[in-house]
PDB file of C-alpha atoms in Angstrom:
ATOM      1  CA  MET A   1     131.055  61.814 140.521  1.00 70.00           C
ATOM      2  CA  MET A   2     131.726  62.424 136.836  1.00 75.00           C
ATOM      3  CA  ARG A   3     128.506  60.628 135.867  1.00 78.00           C
ATOM      4  CA  ALA A   4     126.614  62.795 138.323  1.00 82.00           C
ATOM      5  CA  LEU A   5     128.164  65.926 136.833  1.00 82.00           C
ATOM      6  CA  LEU A   6     127.273  64.804 133.308  1.00 83.00           C
ATOM      7  CA  LEU A   7     123.642  64.239 134.307  1.00 85.00           C
ATOM      8  CA  GLN A   8     123.570  67.692 135.875  1.00 87.00           C
ATOM      9  CA  LEU A   9     125.165  69.179 132.749  1.00 86.00           C
ATOM     10  CA  TRP A  10     122.425  67.716 130.564  1.00 87.00           C
ATOM     11  CA  GLY A  11     119.737  68.777 133.023  1.00 89.00           C
ATOM     12  CA  TRP A  12     121.045  72.343 133.111  1.00 88.00           C
ATOM     13  CA  MET A  13     121.330  72.387 129.304  1.00 86.00           C
ATOM     14  CA  VAL A  14     117.691  71.323 128.889  1.00 89.00           C
ATOM     15  CA  VAL A  15     116.368  73.841 131.415  1.00 90.00           C
ATOM     16  CA  TRP A  16     118.534  76.625 129.988  1.00 87.00           C
ATOM     17  CA  SER A  17     117.373  75.850 126.429  1.00 87.00           C
ATOM     18  CA  VAL A  18     113.763  76.354 127.549  1.00 89.00           C
ATOM     19  CA  HIS A  19     114.295  79.588 129.450  1.00 86.00           C
ATOM     20  CA  SER A  20     116.790  81.136 127.003  1.00 84.00           C
ATOM     21  CA  GLY A  21     114.325  80.881 124.117  1.00 81.00           C
ATOM     22  CA  ARG A  22     116.336  78.415 122.033  1.00 82.00           C
ATOM     23  CA  LEU A  23     113.567  75.842 122.241  1.00 85.00           C
ATOM     24  CA  ASP A  24     111.134  78.298 120.629  1.00 85.00           C
ATOM     25  CA  LEU A  25     112.958  77.681 117.333  1.00 79.00           C
ATOM     26  CA  LEU A  26     112.305  73.945 117.447  1.00 80.00           C
ATOM     27  CA  LEU A  27     109.249  73.092 119.547  1.00 85.00           C
ATOM     28  CA  ALA A  28     105.731  74.414 120.077  1.00 81.00           C
ATOM     29  CA  GLY A  29     105.284  76.385 123.299  1.00 80.00           C
ATOM     30  CA  GLY A  30     102.730  73.953 124.743  1.00 80.00           C
ATOM     31  CA  PHE A  31     105.456  71.349 125.265  1.00 85.00           C
ATOM     32  CA  HIS A  32     107.982  73.607 126.992  1.00 88.00           C
ATOM     33  CA  LYS A  33     106.818  72.816 130.528  1.00 90.00           C
ATOM     34  CA  LEU A  34     107.224  69.084 129.874  1.00 91.00           C
ATOM     35  CA  VAL A  35     110.754  69.598 128.531  1.00 91.00           C
ATOM     36  CA  SER A  36     111.627  71.835 131.476  1.00 91.00           C
ATOM     37  CA  ALA A  37     110.353  69.180 133.895  1.00 93.00           C
ATOM     38  CA  SER A  38     112.586  66.578 132.224  1.00 93.00           C
ATOM     39  CA  GLY A  39     115.570  68.889 132.717  1.00 90.00           C
ATOM     40  CA  VAL A  40     114.762  69.264 136.402  1.00 92.00           C
ATOM     41  CA  ALA A  41     114.463  65.468 136.656  1.00 92.00           C
ATOM     42  CA  LEU A  42     117.958  65.107 135.189  1.00 90.00           C
ATOM     43  CA  LEU A  43     119.330  67.618 137.703  1.00 91.00           C
ATOM     44  CA  ILE A  44     117.753  65.675 140.569  1.00 91.00           C
ATOM     45  CA  ALA A  45     119.061  62.386 139.165  1.00 90.00           C
ATOM     46  CA  GLY A  46     122.536  63.888 138.987  1.00 86.00           C
ATOM     47  CA  VAL A  47     122.381  64.892 142.651  1.00 87.00           C
ATOM     48  CA  MET A  48     121.184  61.422 143.688  1.00 87.00           C
ATOM     49  CA  VAL A  49     123.891  59.667 141.670  1.00 82.00           C
ATOM     50  CA  GLY A  50     126.480  61.997 143.169  1.00 80.00           C
ATOM     51  CA  LEU A  51     125.369  61.213 146.713  1.00 81.00           C
ATOM     52  CA  LYS A  52     125.568  57.471 146.077  1.00 78.00           C
ATOM     53  CA  SER A  53     128.980  57.543 144.428  1.00 72.00           C
ATOM     54  CA  ARG A  54     130.853  59.952 146.689  1.00 68.00           C
ATOM     55  CA  LYS A  55     133.129  57.251 148.043  1.00 63.00           C
ATOM     56  CA  ARG A  56     133.318  55.103 144.948  1.00 64.00           C
ATOM     57  CA  LYS A  57     135.627  55.428 141.952  1.00 64.00           C
ATOM     58  CA  GLU A  58     134.231  54.507 138.559  1.00 63.00           C
ATOM     59  CA  SER A  59     135.730  54.706 135.104  1.00 64.00           C
ATOM     60  CA  LEU A  60     133.819  56.496 132.357  1.00 63.00           C
ATOM     61  CA  SER A  61     132.942  54.541 129.223  1.00 71.00           C
ATOM     62  CA  TRP A  62     132.937  56.176 125.794  1.00 72.00           C
ATOM     63  CA  PRO A  63     129.119  56.694 125.647  1.00 76.00           C
ATOM     64  CA  TRP A  64     129.333  58.932 128.712  1.00 72.00           C
ATOM     65  CA  LEU A  65     132.213  60.892 127.206  1.00 76.00           C
ATOM     66  CA  ALA A  66     130.322  61.192 123.907  1.00 81.00           C
ATOM     67  CA  SER A  67     127.271  62.528 125.723  1.00 79.00           C
ATOM     68  CA  ALA A  68     129.427  65.167 127.387  1.00 77.00           C
ATOM     69  CA  GLY A  69     130.724  66.253 123.990  1.00 81.00           C
ATOM     70  CA  MET A  70     127.181  66.442 122.600  1.00 82.00           C
ATOM     71  CA  ALA A  71     126.046  68.601 125.522  1.00 78.00           C
ATOM     72  CA  VAL A  72     128.929  71.014 124.951  1.00 79.00           C
ATOM     73  CA  LEU A  73     128.092  71.214 121.228  1.00 81.00           C
ATOM     74  CA  VAL A  74     124.428  71.938 121.951  1.00 76.00           C
ATOM     75  CA  LEU A  75     125.461  74.767 124.254  1.00 75.00           C
ATOM     76  CA  ALA A  76     128.114  76.157 121.919  1.00 77.00           C
ATOM     77  CA  VAL A  77     126.211  75.972 118.597  1.00 76.00           C
ATOM     78  CA  PRO A  78     122.747  77.581 118.712  1.00 71.00           C
ATOM     79  CA  PRO A  79     120.116  76.281 116.265  1.00 72.00           C
ATOM     80  CA  GLN A  80     119.722  78.388 113.116  1.00 75.00           C
ATOM     81  CA  PRO A  81     116.952  76.720 111.100  1.00 73.00           C
ATOM     82  CA  SER A  82     116.161  78.124 107.667  1.00 75.00           C
ATOM     83  CA  PHE A  83     112.382  78.398 107.717  1.00 79.00           C
ATOM     84  CA  SER A  84     112.222  79.211 104.016  1.00 78.00           C
ATOM     85  CA  ASP A  85     114.192  76.109 102.972  1.00 73.00           C
ATOM     86  CA  LEU A  86     112.036  73.930 105.222  1.00 72.00           C
ATOM     87  CA  ALA A  87     108.770  75.475 104.016  1.00 76.00           C
ATOM     88  CA  ALA A  88     109.736  75.289 100.328  1.00 70.00           C
ATOM     89  CA  SER A  89     110.069  71.507 100.547  1.00 66.00           C
ATOM     90  CA  ARG A  90     106.616  70.980 102.033  1.00 70.00           C
ATOM     91  CA  PRO A  91     103.090  71.493 100.694  1.00 67.00           C
ATOM     92  CA  GLN A  92     100.846  74.055 102.309  1.00 68.00           C
ATOM     93  CA  GLY A  93      98.530  71.868 104.341  1.00 60.00           C
ATOM     94  CA  LEU A  94      94.868  72.680 104.901  1.00 49.00           C
ATOM     95  CA  LEU A  95      94.651  74.327 108.294  1.00 50.00           C
ATOM     96  CA  GLU A  96      91.671  74.000 110.605  1.00 57.00           C
ATOM     97  CA  PRO A  97      88.858  76.499 109.984  1.00 51.00           C
ATOM     98  CA  PRO A  98      88.948  79.611 112.176  1.00 49.00           C
ATOM     99  CA  ASP A  99      86.595  80.180 115.086  1.00 55.00           C
ATOM    100  CA  LEU A 100      86.946  83.936 115.394  1.00 54.00           C
ATOM    101  CA  ALA A 101      88.653  85.036 112.176  1.00 55.00           C
ATOM    102  CA  PHE A 102      85.651  87.055 110.979  1.00 60.00           C
ATOM    103  CA  VAL A 103      85.073  88.511 114.459  1.00 75.00           C
ATOM    104  CA  LEU A 104      88.590  89.913 114.742  1.00 82.00           C
ATOM    105  CA  PRO A 105      89.118  93.328 113.138  1.00 88.00           C
ATOM    106  CA  PRO A 106      91.148  92.788 109.933  1.00 90.00           C
ATOM    107  CA  GLN A 107      94.172  94.724 111.222  1.00 89.00           C
ATOM    108  CA  GLN A 108      94.356  92.388 114.251  1.00 90.00           C
ATOM    109  CA  ARG A 109      94.501  89.176 112.216  1.00 92.00           C
ATOM    110  CA  THR A 110      97.840  87.419 112.122  1.00 91.00           C
ATOM    111  CA  LEU A 111      99.205  85.947 108.931  1.00 94.00           C
ATOM    112  CA  THR A 112      97.934  82.487 109.874  1.00 90.00           C
ATOM    113  CA  ASP A 113      94.514  83.972 110.753  1.00 89.00           C
ATOM    114  CA  TRP A 114      94.356  85.340 107.205  1.00 92.00           C
ATOM    115  CA  VAL A 115      95.363  82.005 105.679  1.00 90.00           C
ATOM    116  CA  ARG A 116      92.760  80.105 107.690  1.00 87.00           C
ATOM    117  CA  LEU A 117      90.116  82.679 106.829  1.00 88.00           C
ATOM    118  CA  LEU A 118      90.805  82.611 103.093  1.00 89.00           C
ATOM    119  CA  ARG A 119      90.804  78.813 102.972  1.00 85.00           C
ATOM    120  CA  SER A 120      87.515  78.485 104.856  1.00 83.00           C
ATOM    121  CA  GLN A 121      85.868  81.328 102.884  1.00 81.00           C
ATOM    122  CA  PRO A 122      87.541  81.202  99.462  1.00 77.00           C
ATOM    123  CA  ASP A 123      85.563  84.129  97.952  1.00 90.00           C
ATOM    124  CA  PRO A 124      88.296  86.828  97.752  1.00 92.00           C
ATOM    125  CA  ASP A 125      85.755  89.632  97.312  1.00 93.00           C
ATOM    126  CA  LEU A 126      84.795  89.249 100.991  1.00 91.00           C
ATOM    127  CA  VAL A 127      88.169  90.685 102.050  1.00 93.00           C
ATOM    128  CA  ASP A 128      88.837  93.096  99.188  1.00 95.00           C
ATOM    129  CA  GLY A 129      90.125  96.357 100.653  1.00 96.00           C
ATOM    130  CA  ASN A 130      90.566  95.010 104.195  1.00 96.00           C
ATOM    131  CA  PRO A 131      93.551  96.514 106.064  1.00 96.00           C
ATOM    132  CA  VAL A 132      96.445  94.138 106.726  1.00 97.00           C
ATOM    133  CA  ASN A 133      99.089  94.219 109.469  1.00 97.00           C
ATOM    134  CA  ILE A 134     101.157  91.036 109.396  1.00 96.00           C
ATOM    135  CA  SER A 135     104.701  89.742 109.817  1.00 96.00           C
ATOM    136  CA  GLY A 136     106.525  86.697 108.489  1.00 96.00           C
ATOM    137  CA  PHE A 137     109.489  85.458 106.485  1.00 96.00           C
ATOM    138  CA  VAL A 138     109.939  85.624 102.724  1.00 95.00           C
ATOM    139  CA  LEU A 139     109.163  82.273 101.117  1.00 92.00           C
ATOM    140  CA  ASN A 140     110.257  81.429  97.571  1.00 87.00           C
ATOM    141  CA  ARG A 141     108.266  78.715  95.815  1.00 75.00           C
ATOM    142  CA  GLY A 142     110.096  78.166  92.545  1.00 73.00           C
ATOM    143  CA  ASP A 143     108.596  80.061  89.619  1.00 72.00           C
ATOM    144  CA  GLN A 144     105.905  81.703  91.765  1.00 79.00           C
ATOM    145  CA  PRO A 145     106.294  85.218  93.190  1.00 85.00           C
ATOM    146  CA  ALA A 146     107.719  85.308  96.706  1.00 91.00           C
ATOM    147  CA  GLN A 147     105.173  84.995  99.501  1.00 94.00           C
ATOM    148  CA  ILE A 148     105.109  86.208 103.097  1.00 96.00           C
ATOM    149  CA  ALA A 149     104.785  83.127 105.291  1.00 94.00           C
ATOM    150  CA  ARG A 150     104.837  81.544 108.721  1.00 93.00           C
ATOM    151  CA  LEU A 151     105.407  77.972 109.902  1.00 90.00           C
ATOM    152  CA  THR A 152     102.596  76.364 111.870  1.00 87.00           C
ATOM    153  CA  VAL A 153     103.336  73.391 114.115  1.00 85.00           C
ATOM    154  CA  ARG A 154     101.387  70.975 116.249  1.00 81.00           C
ATOM    155  CA  CYS A 155     104.512  69.652 117.952  1.00 83.00           C
ATOM    156  CA  CYS A 156     107.860  70.678 116.463  1.00 80.00           C
ATOM    157  CA  LEU A 157     109.696  71.448 113.222  1.00 75.00           C
ATOM    158  CA  ALA A 158     109.262  67.812 112.183  1.00 75.00           C
ATOM    159  CA  ASP A 159     105.551  68.433 111.463  1.00 80.00           C
ATOM    160  CA  ALA A 160     105.855  72.095 110.443  1.00 82.00           C
ATOM    161  CA  THR A 161     103.444  73.285 107.743  1.00 86.00           C
ATOM    162  CA  PRO A 162     103.943  76.548 105.830  1.00 88.00           C
ATOM    163  CA  ALA A 163     101.132  79.089 105.698  1.00 90.00           C
ATOM    164  CA  GLY A 164     101.752  81.760 103.069  1.00 91.00           C
ATOM    165  CA  LEU A 165     100.035  84.728 101.485  1.00 94.00           C
ATOM    166  CA  PRO A 166     100.707  86.084  97.975  1.00 94.00           C
ATOM    167  CA  VAL A 167     102.096  89.609  97.889  1.00 96.00           C
ATOM    168  CA  SER A 168     102.012  92.263  95.184  1.00 95.00           C
ATOM    169  CA  TRP A 169     105.579  93.451  95.727  1.00 95.00           C
ATOM    170  CA  PRO A 170     106.444  97.014  94.677  1.00 94.00           C
ATOM    171  CA  VAL A 171     108.729  97.143  91.648  1.00 92.00           C
ATOM    172  CA  ASP A 172     111.554  98.674  93.706  1.00 92.00           C
ATOM    173  CA  VAL A 173     111.433  95.957  96.395  1.00 91.00           C
ATOM    174  CA  LYS A 174     113.507  92.795  95.993  1.00 90.00           C
ATOM    175  CA  PRO A 175     112.573  90.570  98.944  1.00 91.00           C
ATOM    176  CA  LYS A 176     115.352  88.305 100.189  1.00 92.00           C
ATOM    177  CA  VAL A 177     114.469  84.698 100.902  1.00 91.00           C
ATOM    178  CA  ASN A 178     114.211  83.936 104.646  1.00 92.00           C
ATOM    179  CA  GLN A 179     114.185  87.654 105.547  1.00 94.00           C
ATOM    180  CA  TRP A 180     111.645  88.631 108.203  1.00 96.00           C
ATOM    181  CA  LEU A 181     109.356  91.520 107.301  1.00 97.00           C
ATOM    182  CA  LYS A 182     106.470  93.449 108.785  1.00 97.00           C
ATOM    183  CA  ILE A 183     103.924  94.483 106.157  1.00 97.00           C
ATOM    184  CA  GLU A 184     101.148  97.027 106.536  1.00 97.00           C
ATOM    185  CA  GLY A 185      98.767  97.485 103.647  1.00 97.00           C
ATOM    186  CA  HIS A 186      95.483  96.103 102.355  1.00 97.00           C
ATOM    187  CA  MET A 187      93.973  93.170 100.516  1.00 97.00           C
ATOM    188  CA  LYS A 188      93.272  93.356  96.799  1.00 96.00           C
ATOM    189  CA  VAL A 189      91.724  90.855  94.398  1.00 96.00           C
ATOM    190  CA  GLU A 190      93.948  89.850  91.467  1.00 94.00           C
ATOM    191  CA  THR A 191      93.837  87.147  88.816  1.00 92.00           C
ATOM    192  CA  ARG A 192      96.799  84.786  89.058  1.00 88.00           C
ATOM    193  CA  GLN A 193      97.180  81.608  87.021  1.00 84.00           C
ATOM    194  CA  GLY A 194      93.571  81.962  85.887  1.00 87.00           C
ATOM    195  CA  GLN A 195      92.156  82.277  89.411  1.00 89.00           C
ATOM    196  CA  ARG A 196      90.943  85.289  91.362  1.00 93.00           C
ATOM    197  CA  VAL A 197      92.845  85.437  94.638  1.00 93.00           C
ATOM    198  CA  ALA A 198      93.271  87.852  97.529  1.00 95.00           C
ATOM    199  CA  VAL A 199      96.739  89.419  97.450  1.00 96.00           C
ATOM    200  CA  VAL A 200      98.509  91.564 100.037  1.00 97.00           C
ATOM    201  CA  VAL A 201      99.288  95.027  98.683  1.00 97.00           C
ATOM    202  CA  PRO A 202     102.011  96.554 100.893  1.00 97.00           C
ATOM    203  CA  GLU A 203     101.955 100.201 101.832  1.00 96.00           C
ATOM    204  CA  THR A 204     104.913  99.935 104.215  1.00 97.00           C
ATOM    205  CA  ILE A 205     107.490  97.114 104.392  1.00 97.00           C
ATOM    206  CA  THR A 206     109.770  97.028 107.429  1.00 96.00           C
ATOM    207  CA  PRO A 207     112.628  94.522 107.951  1.00 96.00           C
ATOM    208  CA  ILE A 208     112.434  93.024 111.457  1.00 96.00           C
ATOM    209  CA  GLN A 209     114.356  90.567 113.574  1.00 94.00           C
ATOM    210  CA  ARG A 210     113.090  87.011 113.785  1.00 90.00           C
ATOM    211  CA  PRO A 211     110.536  86.961 116.627  1.00 89.00           C
ATOM    212  CA  GLU A 212     111.325  85.111 119.845  1.00 84.00           C
ATOM    213  CA  ARG A 213     108.542  82.622 119.076  1.00 84.00           C
ATOM    214  CA  PRO A 214     108.504  82.257 115.287  1.00 87.00           C
ATOM    215  CA  LEU A 215     106.427  79.051 115.227  1.00 85.00           C
ATOM    216  CA  GLU A 216     102.644  79.410 115.374  1.00 82.00           C
ATOM    217  CA  PRO A 217     100.046  76.815 116.470  1.00 74.00           C
TER     218      PRO A 217
END
């Protein structure tokens, strides 16, 4: 019966991780149903093993005991990934061109919409003066000014790619690395490192909690 209970523990842990939002910190939303189905399969397997072993005594080997300890640790210690540390160690990959980025009103574009738009249409004058309403975490890239960024994933954090926008921070604002902010303002063309680039000029900066689904496709 102990093996059956351990299978049910793991099944419940997997299902709970999906529905509690923990999995949103690690895995793209498109895979959540598959993970949830695997948790249900473990619960069913636990019931079947329990029915077959009701009248039989079995000793538990150390791998089973170790798995129980791992399940308890997963439940007791929630994941707290540092998106800024992860993003700082990876290059900003070239994202796929947008389909509707120009169609969307500027104030409705997400941070990743802006990044895709600027990389597919690199002329910054096309967006000069456009209103901006975005949110993301503060990303520090060495000697460069801090950016506002998001992590884009195809699967999970293992293939995460940072998407960041340069910001013209007010002199009285000292952004903290990994802090989540909502920025409302407009785009402005500036010359940085000899290149003309579109830069976010904040009009209001509001600290926010990390969103429930911080990873973007």
